[in-house]
């Protein structure tokens, strides 16, 4: 049975990850990425994916990634399936070792006002809309892998985050509204999961900090940039 690790935002930089793999002689495991892989940026397209896949193959790593706000959503329609690398659609289930992971990508770029559309920013970057039936159709969900998180698991001080958003909102008049709408989707997902499933853990990234919380029966963990954790 392969072990399963979770990896935080990498933004196209896998150097730290592979250094960690070499340092600890890691091989033969499943690897789930919480988004902001960096897919779709100028130097991180098809050939880059093939090169990364080759390195995963050498270490017998099976890589599964969801989209963050810094990934081109076009790559996450389920069509990217290499020998050791798969980019998974939103609201899909990944089954590993008899356990089900719900994959739910997307988020809002607070610095989108200076980014270039369809090169470093994609308008459909936000978390997916969903009907509850799209989630409750699954027999079980043991873990959640998302890029953003519900408000209950928010890893940053509330007041500090409001001040942070205020730095950008004068340049982007819809930013606060869009960030709030994105969090509403995660809150809705959380409510649906609590009502219908026995979720053990919820892993996410996006905020570039380390955080762990236990709320009710769910353990929430925010992964820092390039942070690698074993799901045990």
Coordinates of C-alpha atoms in Angstrom, one line a residue:
X1 CA 0.0 0.0 0.0
X2 CA 1.5 3.3 -1.1
X3 CA 1.7 6.1 1.5
X4 CA -0.1 9.4 0.6
X5 CA 1.5 12.8 1.0
X6 CA -0.1 16.2 0.5
X7 CA 1.9 19.1 -1.0
X8 CA 1.3 22.8 -0.6
X9 CA 1.4 25.6 -3.3
X10 CA 4.5 25.3 -5.5
X11 CA 3.9 28.0 -8.2
X12 CA 6.0 26.2 -10.8
X13 CA 8.9 25.5 -8.4
X14 CA 9.4 21.8 -7.6
X15 CA 13.1 22.2 -6.6
X16 CA 12.4 22.2 -2.9
X17 CA 10.1 19.2 -3.2
X18 CA 12.7 17.1 -5.1
X19 CA 15.4 18.2 -2.7
X20 CA 13.3 16.9 0.2
X21 CA 12.6 13.7 -1.6
X22 CA 16.4 13.2 -2.1
X23 CA 17.3 14.2 1.4
X24 CA 14.9 11.7 3.0
X25 CA 15.3 9.0 0.3
X26 CA 11.6 9.1 -0.4
X27 CA 10.1 7.0 -3.2
X28 CA 7.0 5.0 -4.2
X29 CA 4.2 7.1 -2.8
X30 CA 1.0 9.0 -3.8
X31 CA 1.3 12.8 -3.9
X32 CA -1.7 15.1 -3.8
X33 CA -1.2 18.8 -4.6
X34 CA -3.6 21.4 -3.1
X35 CA -3.4 23.8 -6.1
X36 CA -1.3 26.7 -7.4
X37 CA 0.9 24.2 -9.2
X38 CA 1.7 26.9 -11.7
X39 CA 0.2 25.1 -14.7
X40 CA -0.4 27.3 -17.8
X41 CA 2.1 30.0 -17.1
X42 CA 4.6 30.8 -19.9
X43 CA 7.2 28.2 -19.0
X44 CA 4.9 25.7 -17.3
X45 CA 2.8 24.1 -20.0
X46 CA 2.8 20.7 -21.9
X47 CA 6.6 20.2 -22.1
X48 CA 7.1 21.2 -18.5
X49 CA 4.4 18.7 -17.4
X50 CA 6.2 16.0 -19.3
X51 CA 9.5 16.8 -17.6
X52 CA 7.9 16.8 -14.2
X53 CA 6.1 13.5 -15.0
X54 CA 9.5 12.0 -15.9
X55 CA 10.9 12.9 -12.5
X56 CA 7.9 11.5 -10.7
X57 CA 8.3 8.3 -12.7
X58 CA 11.9 7.9 -11.7
X59 CA 10.8 8.1 -8.0
X60 CA 7.7 5.9 -8.5
X61 CA 5.5 8.9 -7.4
X62 CA 1.9 9.1 -8.5
X63 CA 1.0 12.8 -8.6
X64 CA -2.6 14.1 -8.5
X65 CA -3.2 17.9 -8.6
X66 CA -6.2 20.2 -8.4
X67 CA -6.2 23.8 -9.7
X68 CA -5.5 26.8 -7.6
X69 CA -6.1 30.4 -8.7
X70 CA -2.6 30.4 -10.2
X71 CA -3.4 27.5 -12.6
X72 CA -5.0 27.6 -16.0
X73 CA -8.4 25.9 -15.5
X74 CA -8.3 24.5 -19.1
X75 CA -5.7 21.9 -17.9
X76 CA -8.1 20.5 -15.3
X77 CA -10.9 19.0 -17.3
X78 CA -9.6 15.4 -16.7
X79 CA -7.8 15.1 -20.0
X80 CA -4.2 15.5 -18.6
X81 CA -3.3 12.0 -17.6
X82 CA 0.4 11.1 -18.0
X83 CA 2.0 8.0 -16.6
X84 CA 2.7 9.5 -13.2
X85 CA 0.8 12.8 -13.3
X86 CA -2.9 13.6 -13.4
X87 CA -4.7 16.9 -13.2
X88 CA -8.1 16.4 -11.7
X89 CA -11.4 18.1 -12.3
X90 CA -13.3 20.0 -9.6
X91 CA -15.9 17.9 -7.7
X92 CA -14.3 14.6 -8.6
X93 CA -13.3 11.7 -6.3
X94 CA -9.9 10.3 -6.1
X95 CA -9.8 6.8 -4.5
X96 CA -6.6 5.8 -2.9
X97 CA -6.1 2.8 -0.6
X98 CA -9.9 2.3 -0.3
X99 CA -10.5 5.9 0.9
X100 CA -12.1 8.8 -1.1
X101 CA -10.7 12.2 -1.5
X102 CA -13.0 15.0 -2.8
X103 CA -11.2 17.3 -5.1
X104 CA -12.3 21.0 -5.1
X105 CA -10.1 23.6 -6.8
X106 CA -10.1 27.3 -7.3
X107 CA -9.7 30.6 -5.5
X108 CA -9.5 34.4 -6.1
X109 CA -6.3 36.2 -6.9
X110 CA -6.2 39.4 -4.8
X111 CA -3.5 40.8 -7.1
X112 CA -5.4 40.1 -10.3
X113 CA -5.7 43.8 -11.3
X114 CA -2.1 43.8 -12.5
X115 CA -2.1 40.3 -14.1
X116 CA -2.5 39.6 -17.8
X117 CA -5.7 37.8 -18.7
X118 CA -5.2 34.2 -20.0
X119 CA -1.5 34.4 -19.3
X120 CA -1.1 35.0 -15.6
X121 CA -4.8 35.3 -14.6
X122 CA -7.9 33.4 -15.7
X123 CA -11.4 34.9 -15.2
X124 CA -12.8 31.5 -14.2
X125 CA -10.2 31.1 -11.4
X126 CA -12.8 31.0 -8.6
X127 CA -14.1 27.9 -6.7
X128 CA -16.7 26.0 -8.6
X129 CA -20.4 26.4 -8.2
X130 CA -22.2 23.2 -7.3
X131 CA -25.5 21.6 -6.6
X132 CA -25.6 19.5 -3.4
X133 CA -26.6 16.5 -5.5
X134 CA -23.2 16.7 -7.2
X135 CA -21.7 15.9 -3.8
X136 CA -24.2 13.7 -2.2
X137 CA -24.1 11.3 -5.1
X138 CA -20.9 9.9 -3.7
X139 CA -21.2 7.0 -1.3
X140 CA -18.5 8.3 1.0
X141 CA -16.0 11.1 1.4
X142 CA -13.1 10.6 3.8
X143 CA -10.9 13.6 3.0
X144 CA -11.3 16.9 1.2
X145 CA -8.5 18.5 -0.9
X146 CA -9.3 22.1 -1.8
X147 CA -7.3 25.3 -2.6
X148 CA -9.4 27.7 -0.6
X149 CA -11.1 26.9 2.7
X150 CA -14.4 27.6 4.6
X151 CA -14.5 30.5 6.9
X152 CA -14.4 28.2 10.0
X153 CA -10.9 27.1 9.0
X154 CA -9.6 30.5 7.9
X155 CA -5.9 30.4 8.9
X156 CA -5.2 34.2 9.1
X157 CA -6.3 36.8 11.7
X158 CA -9.6 38.3 10.6
X159 CA -8.7 41.9 11.1
X160 CA -5.3 41.5 9.4
X161 CA -6.9 39.9 6.4
X162 CA -9.4 42.8 6.0
X163 CA -6.5 45.3 6.1
X164 CA -4.7 43.2 3.5
X165 CA -7.6 43.2 1.2
X166 CA -8.0 46.9 1.6
X167 CA -4.6 47.4 0.1
X168 CA -5.8 45.9 -3.1
X169 CA -9.5 46.8 -3.2
X170 CA -9.1 50.4 -4.3
X171 CA -7.5 49.1 -7.5
X172 CA -10.1 46.3 -7.9
X173 CA -13.6 47.4 -6.9
X174 CA -15.1 43.9 -7.1
X175 CA -12.4 42.2 -5.1
X176 CA -14.0 42.1 -1.7
X177 CA -17.3 40.9 -3.2
X178 CA -15.7 38.2 -5.2
X179 CA -13.5 36.9 -2.3
X180 CA -16.7 36.8 -0.1
X181 CA -18.6 34.9 -2.8
X182 CA -15.8 32.4 -3.1
X183 CA -15.8 31.8 0.7
X184 CA -19.6 31.3 0.5
X185 CA -19.0 28.4 -1.8
X186 CA -16.6 26.7 0.6
X187 CA -19.0 27.3 3.5
X188 CA -21.8 25.7 1.5
X189 CA -19.5 22.7 0.7
X190 CA -18.6 22.4 4.4
X191 CA -22.2 22.4 5.4
X192 CA -23.1 19.8 2.9
X193 CA -20.3 17.5 3.9
X194 CA -21.0 17.8 7.6
X195 CA -24.6 16.9 7.0
X196 CA -24.0 13.9 4.7
X197 CA -20.6 12.4 5.4
X198 CA -18.0 11.5 8.0
X199 CA -15.1 13.6 6.8
X200 CA -11.9 13.0 8.7
X201 CA -9.5 15.7 7.4
X202 CA -9.6 18.7 5.1
X203 CA -6.4 19.9 3.4
X204 CA -6.0 23.2 1.7
X205 CA -3.4 25.8 0.7
X206 CA -3.8 29.3 -0.9
X207 CA -2.8 31.4 2.2
X208 CA 0.9 30.5 2.3
X209 CA 0.9 29.7 6.0
X210 CA 0.8 26.7 8.3
X211 CA -2.3 26.1 10.3
X212 CA -4.1 23.2 12.0
X213 CA -7.6 23.3 13.5
X214 CA -10.0 20.6 14.7
X215 CA -13.6 21.7 14.5
X216 CA -16.2 19.1 15.4
X217 CA -15.1 15.8 13.8
X218 CA -13.0 17.4 11.0
X219 CA -9.3 18.1 11.2
X220 CA -8.4 21.1 9.0
X221 CA -4.8 21.7 7.8
X222 CA -3.5 24.6 5.8
X223 CA -0.2 23.8 4.0
X224 CA 2.5 26.4 3.6
X225 CA 4.4 26.9 0.3
X226 CA 6.0 23.6 -0.7
X227 CA 5.1 22.1 2.6
X228 CA 4.9 18.3 2.5
X229 CA 2.8 16.3 5.0
X230 CA 2.0 12.6 5.3
X231 CA -1.7 11.8 5.6
X232 CA -1.7 9.3 8.4

